[in-house]
Amino acid sequence: MIDGYTRTCGLIGNPVEHTLSPVIHNMLAGMLSHNLVYVPFSVEEGKLEDAVKGAFALNLLGLNITVPYKSQVIPYLSGIDDLAEKIGAVNTLVRNSEGFMGYNTDMPGLYRAMCSEGIEIKGQDVILLGAGGAARAVAFLCASKGVNKVYLLNRSLEKACIVAEEVNRKAGRECIYPKALAEYKHLPEKSFLAIQATSVGLYPEIEKAVIEDEDFYRRIHTGYDLIYKPADTKFMQLVRKQGGRAFHGLKMLLYQGVIAYELWNDVSVSEEAALQVYEMLKEKMEIKESL
Ligand code: ATR
């Protein structure tokens, strides 16, 4: 029941119409008996500062930030968490007395998702596909979780080099090795965890994978695609075809939301509750039980 005590959280982005975040937060609020609602807010270009100030004035408890504002929002915050500053992207704002503090829950969300699937990063050899915003965050995650080596493969080698240099410098260790995409043919003969962080294969271009050569997939023991729409990407299919295990990105979405919810409400959400929400997300996405 919405009443005079109801707290509001929301999502700022453009577009926001297809978001699954209201499912996550409104379901958690219901399960935990919190008097909280979560609403998407479509914010036009040029209106971000007004939106953040307005949200503070309206006593909003917290916000998620999505495309295209994850970096643009930083100047309007009262503070930024260390990890979010390193990554250079904020997806969660938490209200304090002066304004909003910025956090990044995407990366810890991916880590929690991987842990829940039993996927290790420590000591692994990783192939990271992509050098955009999502890939940068994954590169930081790998560097901070004791990866052995990350081969960062990207269409634009220049962008791969920039990301690798930055992550190696900030992590204080040389573990990210930039390569052009075509270099996949010359990687060491090892078995890899591959993380797919490009936008290739995203709905509606579902018949594409960033590397289509089946030979490449022979060396992948586990493939993790950050894409969740579709829930079975071409990349995942190619991984499975060569005997590897394949995962989509819906659990990462789940846990970035769970961690934001924990920050807003100063609670910890049990794995059991999180998995109940996950079932609902799968239902909304019409994802088969086997995936
Ligand atoms: P996000 O924030 O989701 O990471 P992004 O920053 O736009 O999105 O990054 C998109 C990634 O997908 C980049 O690594 C991009 O490669 P480039 O840096 O060379 O542009 C990659 N990408 C997009 N379309 C691609 C394609 N057709 N082939 C190969 N890589 C592609």
Short mmCIF file of C-alpha atoms and ligand atoms in Angstrom, two decimals:
data_model
loop_
_atom_site.label_atom_id
_atom_site.label_comp_id
_atom_site.label_asym_id
_atom_site.label_seq_id
_atom_site.Cartn_x
_atom_site.Cartn_y
_atom_site.Cartn_z
CA MET A 1 0.00 0.00 0.00
CA ILE A 2 1.40 3.38 -0.97
CA ASP A 3 0.88 5.85 1.89
CA GLY A 4 2.49 8.92 3.41
CA TYR A 5 5.57 6.94 4.50
CA THR A 6 6.34 5.33 1.15
CA ARG A 7 9.94 5.86 -0.02
CA THR A 8 10.72 6.16 -3.72
CA CYS A 9 13.67 4.82 -5.67
CA GLY A 10 13.98 4.90 -9.42
CA LEU A 11 15.93 4.61 -12.61
CA ILE A 12 17.25 7.51 -14.68
CA GLY A 13 18.13 6.83 -18.28
CA ASN A 14 16.98 7.15 -21.85
CA PRO A 15 15.32 4.94 -22.95
CA VAL A 16 13.99 3.24 -19.80
CA GLU A 17 10.85 1.58 -21.12
CA HIS A 18 12.28 -1.93 -21.41
CA THR A 19 13.95 -2.05 -18.00
CA LEU A 20 13.57 -5.07 -15.69
CA SER A 21 14.77 -3.14 -12.62
CA PRO A 22 11.23 -2.35 -11.34
CA VAL A 23 10.61 -6.11 -11.19
CA ILE A 24 13.70 -6.62 -9.02
CA HIS A 25 13.16 -3.76 -6.57
CA ASN A 26 9.40 -3.86 -6.21
CA MET A 27 9.54 -7.61 -5.64
CA LEU A 28 12.31 -7.28 -3.03
CA ALA A 29 10.34 -4.51 -1.28
CA GLY A 30 7.30 -6.81 -1.17
CA MET A 31 9.28 -9.80 0.11
CA LEU A 32 11.08 -7.78 2.78
CA SER A 33 7.98 -5.74 3.75
CA HIS A 34 9.66 -2.44 2.96
CA ASN A 35 7.39 0.52 2.21
CA LEU A 36 9.23 1.37 -1.03
CA VAL A 37 8.36 1.81 -4.68
CA TYR A 38 10.71 1.82 -7.68
CA VAL A 39 9.83 3.82 -10.78
CA PRO A 40 11.56 4.36 -14.15
CA PHE A 41 12.22 8.01 -15.11
CA SER A 42 13.00 8.86 -18.71
CA VAL A 43 15.33 11.87 -18.66
CA GLU A 44 16.02 13.87 -21.79
CA GLU A 45 19.49 14.88 -22.87
CA GLY A 46 20.55 18.08 -21.12
CA LYS A 47 18.20 17.49 -18.17
CA LEU A 48 20.39 15.17 -16.10
CA GLU A 49 21.54 17.79 -13.58
CA ASP A 50 17.96 18.99 -13.07
CA ALA A 51 16.84 15.38 -12.63
CA VAL A 52 19.44 14.59 -9.94
CA LYS A 53 18.76 17.85 -8.07
CA GLY A 54 15.01 17.30 -8.39
CA ALA A 55 15.32 13.74 -7.09
CA PHE A 56 17.18 15.02 -4.04
CA ALA A 57 14.62 17.79 -3.46
CA LEU A 58 11.82 15.23 -3.73
CA ASN A 59 13.47 13.12 -1.00
CA LEU A 60 14.12 10.09 -3.23
CA LEU A 61 15.99 7.36 -1.36
CA GLY A 62 18.11 6.23 -4.27
CA LEU A 63 18.47 5.96 -8.01
CA ASN A 64 19.90 3.66 -10.60
CA ILE A 65 21.58 5.27 -13.57
CA THR A 66 21.65 3.66 -16.97
CA VAL A 67 22.61 4.45 -20.57
CA PRO A 68 23.63 7.12 -21.55
CA TYR A 69 24.29 8.74 -18.15
CA LYS A 70 26.60 6.41 -16.18
CA SER A 71 29.63 8.69 -16.57
CA GLN A 72 27.81 11.96 -17.20
CA VAL A 73 26.18 11.82 -13.75
CA ILE A 74 29.48 11.97 -11.83
CA PRO A 75 29.78 15.81 -11.67
CA TYR A 76 26.35 16.04 -9.98
CA LEU A 77 27.18 13.76 -7.03
CA SER A 78 28.12 14.71 -3.48
CA GLY A 79 30.70 11.90 -3.44
CA ILE A 80 31.85 8.82 -5.29
CA ASP A 81 32.88 5.42 -4.00
CA ASP A 82 36.49 4.32 -4.77
CA LEU A 83 35.52 1.44 -7.03
CA ALA A 84 33.05 3.54 -9.07
CA GLU A 85 35.70 6.23 -9.45
CA LYS A 86 38.24 3.71 -10.74
CA ILE A 87 35.74 2.30 -13.22
CA GLY A 88 34.59 5.80 -14.18
CA ALA A 89 30.93 4.76 -14.24
CA VAL A 90 28.17 5.02 -11.67
CA ASN A 91 24.98 2.98 -11.82
CA THR A 92 23.64 3.55 -8.29
CA LEU A 93 23.05 6.74 -6.28
CA VAL A 94 22.51 6.58 -2.53
CA ARG A 95 21.04 9.55 -0.73
CA ASN A 96 23.00 11.21 2.07
CA SER A 97 22.59 14.56 3.85
CA GLU A 98 24.31 16.60 1.10
CA GLY A 99 23.14 14.87 -2.05
CA PHE A 100 23.76 11.50 -3.68
CA MET A 101 26.81 9.28 -3.30
CA GLY A 102 27.71 7.32 -6.46
CA TYR A 103 28.45 3.57 -6.57
CA ASN A 104 29.02 0.94 -9.23
CA THR A 105 27.14 -2.28 -8.55
CA ASP A 106 27.55 -3.72 -12.07
CA MET A 107 30.98 -5.13 -11.36
CA PRO A 108 30.24 -6.57 -7.89
CA GLY A 109 26.99 -7.79 -9.47
CA LEU A 110 28.90 -9.74 -12.10
CA TYR A 111 31.20 -11.14 -9.42
CA ARG A 112 28.29 -12.31 -7.27
CA ALA A 113 26.62 -13.81 -10.35
CA MET A 114 29.81 -15.69 -11.23
CA CYS A 115 30.24 -16.94 -7.66
CA SER A 116 26.65 -18.15 -7.65
CA GLU A 117 27.36 -20.16 -10.83
CA GLY A 118 30.60 -21.52 -9.36
CA ILE A 119 32.80 -19.64 -11.86
CA GLU A 120 36.28 -18.76 -10.53
CA ILE A 121 38.31 -15.72 -11.62
CA LYS A 122 41.31 -16.20 -9.34
CA GLY A 123 44.22 -17.80 -11.17
CA GLN A 124 42.30 -18.06 -14.45
CA ASP A 125 43.37 -17.23 -17.97
CA VAL A 126 40.62 -15.04 -19.38
CA ILE A 127 39.67 -13.87 -22.85
CA LEU A 128 37.71 -10.65 -22.60
CA LEU A 129 35.87 -9.65 -25.78
CA GLY A 130 35.29 -5.89 -26.09
CA ALA A 131 36.74 -2.63 -24.80
CA GLY A 132 33.64 -0.52 -24.19
CA GLY A 133 32.18 0.57 -20.85
CA ALA A 134 31.07 -2.92 -19.84
CA ALA A 135 34.40 -4.53 -20.79
CA ARG A 136 36.37 -1.93 -18.82
CA ALA A 137 34.45 -2.82 -15.69
CA VAL A 138 35.06 -6.53 -16.29
CA ALA A 139 38.78 -5.87 -16.80
CA PHE A 140 38.87 -4.13 -13.39
CA LEU A 141 37.02 -7.03 -11.83
CA CYS A 142 39.49 -9.56 -13.22
CA ALA A 143 42.49 -7.46 -12.17
CA SER A 144 41.15 -7.03 -8.63
CA LYS A 145 40.19 -10.71 -8.19
CA GLY A 146 43.58 -12.24 -8.86
CA VAL A 147 43.20 -13.31 -12.48
CA ASN A 148 46.33 -14.83 -14.04
CA LYS A 149 46.14 -13.14 -17.48
CA VAL A 150 43.40 -11.35 -19.41
CA TYR A 151 43.69 -11.21 -23.19
CA LEU A 152 41.55 -8.22 -24.07
CA LEU A 153 40.43 -8.62 -27.68
CA ASN A 154 38.71 -5.76 -29.45
CA ARG A 155 37.84 -4.67 -32.98
CA SER A 156 39.64 -1.39 -32.35
CA LEU A 157 43.12 -2.27 -31.05
CA GLU A 158 43.64 1.33 -30.01
CA LYS A 159 40.70 1.17 -27.60
CA ALA A 160 41.92 -2.17 -26.25
CA CYS A 161 45.33 -0.62 -25.54
CA ILE A 162 43.82 2.39 -23.75
CA VAL A 163 41.68 0.20 -21.49
CA ALA A 164 44.53 -2.23 -20.75
CA GLU A 165 46.96 0.54 -19.88
CA GLU A 166 44.47 2.22 -17.57
CA VAL A 167 43.39 -0.94 -15.76
CA ASN A 168 46.97 -2.20 -15.34
CA ARG A 169 48.02 1.19 -13.94
CA LYS A 170 45.11 1.51 -11.53
CA ALA A 171 45.32 -2.13 -10.44
CA GLY A 172 49.09 -1.80 -9.90
CA ARG A 173 49.83 -5.01 -11.83
CA GLU A 174 50.38 -5.98 -15.46
CA CYS A 175 47.66 -8.53 -16.15
CA ILE A 176 45.63 -7.14 -19.08
CA TYR A 177 47.11 -7.80 -22.54
CA PRO A 178 45.44 -5.90 -25.41
CA LYS A 179 45.03 -7.55 -28.81
CA ALA A 180 43.17 -6.93 -32.05
CA LEU A 181 40.17 -9.23 -32.48
CA ALA A 182 41.83 -11.24 -35.27
CA GLU A 183 44.65 -12.16 -32.88
CA TYR A 184 42.48 -14.87 -31.35
CA LYS A 185 44.26 -17.26 -33.72
CA HIS A 186 47.57 -16.67 -31.96
CA LEU A 187 46.61 -17.04 -28.32
CA PRO A 188 48.48 -19.57 -26.16
CA GLU A 189 47.25 -23.17 -26.31
CA LYS A 190 45.42 -23.01 -22.98
CA SER A 191 41.89 -23.42 -21.72
CA PHE A 192 40.12 -20.10 -21.12
CA LEU A 193 37.23 -18.48 -19.35
CA ALA A 194 35.78 -16.15 -22.04
CA ILE A 195 33.71 -13.11 -21.12
CA GLN A 196 31.68 -11.60 -23.97
CA ALA A 197 31.33 -7.85 -23.35
CA THR A 198 30.68 -6.49 -26.85
CA SER A 199 27.25 -5.52 -28.10
CA VAL A 200 27.41 -8.10 -30.90
CA GLY A 201 24.57 -10.60 -30.71
CA LEU A 202 22.24 -8.29 -28.82
CA TYR A 203 18.58 -8.39 -29.86
CA PRO A 204 17.54 -7.94 -32.67
CA GLU A 205 20.84 -9.01 -34.32
CA ILE A 206 20.71 -12.37 -32.62
CA GLU A 207 22.36 -14.41 -35.36
CA LYS A 208 25.78 -12.77 -34.88
CA ALA A 209 28.77 -13.50 -32.64
CA VAL A 210 31.85 -11.31 -32.39
CA ILE A 211 34.02 -14.32 -33.33
CA GLU A 212 32.26 -16.88 -35.52
CA ASP A 213 35.17 -19.24 -36.14
CA GLU A 214 34.26 -22.51 -34.37
CA ASP A 215 37.93 -23.26 -33.85
CA PHE A 216 38.21 -20.37 -31.40
CA TYR A 217 35.63 -21.97 -29.11
CA ARG A 218 37.55 -25.20 -28.67
CA ARG A 219 39.71 -23.48 -26.09
CA ILE A 220 36.81 -22.03 -24.06
CA HIS A 221 35.85 -24.10 -21.00
CA THR A 222 33.33 -21.46 -19.83
CA GLY A 223 31.70 -18.65 -21.79
CA TYR A 224 29.96 -15.81 -19.99
CA ASP A 225 27.95 -13.42 -22.14
CA LEU A 226 26.91 -10.14 -20.51
CA ILE A 227 23.95 -10.04 -22.90
CA TYR A 228 20.67 -11.45 -21.58
CA LYS A 229 18.41 -10.54 -24.49
CA PRO A 230 18.40 -13.02 -26.14
CA ALA A 231 19.07 -15.43 -23.27
CA ASP A 232 20.77 -17.84 -25.64
CA THR A 233 23.21 -15.86 -27.77
CA LYS A 234 25.13 -17.12 -30.77
CA PHE A 235 28.29 -16.82 -28.63
CA MET A 236 26.76 -19.15 -26.01
CA GLN A 237 25.68 -21.62 -28.68
CA LEU A 238 29.18 -21.70 -30.16
CA VAL A 239 30.69 -22.28 -26.70
CA ARG A 240 28.31 -25.18 -26.00
CA LYS A 241 28.89 -26.70 -29.43
CA GLN A 242 32.56 -27.19 -28.53
CA GLY A 243 31.73 -28.68 -25.13
CA GLY A 244 32.02 -25.58 -22.91
CA ARG A 245 29.57 -24.27 -20.31
CA ALA A 246 27.71 -21.09 -21.33
CA PHE A 247 25.96 -18.41 -19.27
CA HIS A 248 23.90 -15.32 -20.12
CA GLY A 249 23.96 -11.99 -18.28
CA LEU A 250 20.62 -12.08 -16.46
CA LYS A 251 22.16 -13.02 -13.10
CA MET A 252 24.52 -10.05 -13.37
CA LEU A 253 21.47 -7.84 -13.87
CA LEU A 254 19.83 -9.49 -10.86
CA TYR A 255 22.79 -8.96 -8.54
CA GLN A 256 23.58 -5.39 -9.61
CA GLY A 257 19.99 -4.69 -8.54
CA VAL A 258 20.24 -6.69 -5.32
CA ILE A 259 23.41 -4.84 -4.31
CA ALA A 260 21.79 -1.45 -5.06
CA TYR A 261 18.79 -2.50 -2.96
CA GLU A 262 21.12 -3.46 -0.11
CA LEU A 263 22.84 -0.08 -0.27
CA TRP A 264 19.57 1.88 -0.24
CA ASN A 265 18.00 -0.05 2.60
CA ASP A 266 21.06 -1.05 4.63
CA VAL A 267 20.07 -4.71 4.59
CA SER A 268 21.55 -7.89 3.18
CA VAL A 269 19.39 -9.86 0.78
CA SER A 270 19.66 -13.62 1.22
CA GLU A 271 20.69 -15.83 -1.70
CA GLU A 272 17.31 -17.52 -1.39
CA ALA A 273 15.42 -14.22 -1.81
CA ALA A 274 17.68 -13.20 -4.71
CA LEU A 275 17.00 -16.50 -6.48
CA GLN A 276 13.26 -16.05 -6.02
CA VAL A 277 13.55 -12.71 -7.82
CA TYR A 278 15.66 -14.44 -10.47
CA GLU A 279 12.85 -16.90 -11.17
CA MET A 280 10.52 -13.95 -11.76
CA LEU A 281 13.03 -12.28 -14.11
CA LYS A 282 13.36 -15.51 -16.07
CA GLU A 283 9.60 -15.71 -16.34
CA LYS A 284 9.39 -12.11 -17.60
CA MET A 285 12.08 -12.84 -20.17
CA GLU A 286 10.42 -16.16 -21.07
CA ILE A 287 13.71 -17.97 -20.48
CA LYS A 288 13.69 -21.74 -20.60
CA GLU A 289 14.48 -23.63 -17.37
CA SER A 290 17.64 -25.15 -18.89
CA LEU A 291 19.33 -21.77 -19.51
P1 ATR B 1 29.00 -0.92 -23.56
O1 ATR B 1 28.87 0.30 -22.71
O2 ATR B 1 27.80 -1.81 -23.52
O3 ATR B 1 30.26 -1.65 -23.29
P2 ATR B 1 30.17 0.35 -25.86
O4 ATR B 1 31.00 1.17 -24.93
O5 ATR B 1 29.50 1.02 -27.00
O6 ATR B 1 29.02 -0.41 -25.08
O7 ATR B 1 31.11 -0.84 -26.42
C1 ATR B 1 30.69 -1.70 -27.42
C2 ATR B 1 31.76 -2.79 -27.63
O8 ATR B 1 31.29 -3.69 -28.65
C3 ATR B 1 33.09 -2.26 -28.13
O9 ATR B 1 34.12 -3.08 -27.66
C4 ATR B 1 32.95 -2.40 -29.67
O10 ATR B 1 34.16 -2.51 -30.36
P3 ATR B 1 34.95 -1.16 -30.84
O11 ATR B 1 35.62 -0.63 -29.61
O12 ATR B 1 35.93 -1.65 -31.85
O13 ATR B 1 33.91 -0.24 -31.40
C5 ATR B 1 32.22 -3.71 -29.73
N1 ATR B 1 31.50 -3.86 -31.01
C6 ATR B 1 30.33 -3.28 -31.38
N2 ATR B 1 29.95 -3.68 -32.61
C7 ATR B 1 30.93 -4.54 -33.04
C8 ATR B 1 31.11 -5.33 -34.23
N3 ATR B 1 30.23 -5.29 -35.23
N4 ATR B 1 32.21 -6.11 -34.31
C9 ATR B 1 33.10 -6.17 -33.31
N5 ATR B 1 32.98 -5.47 -32.15
C10 ATR B 1 31.91 -4.66 -32.03
#
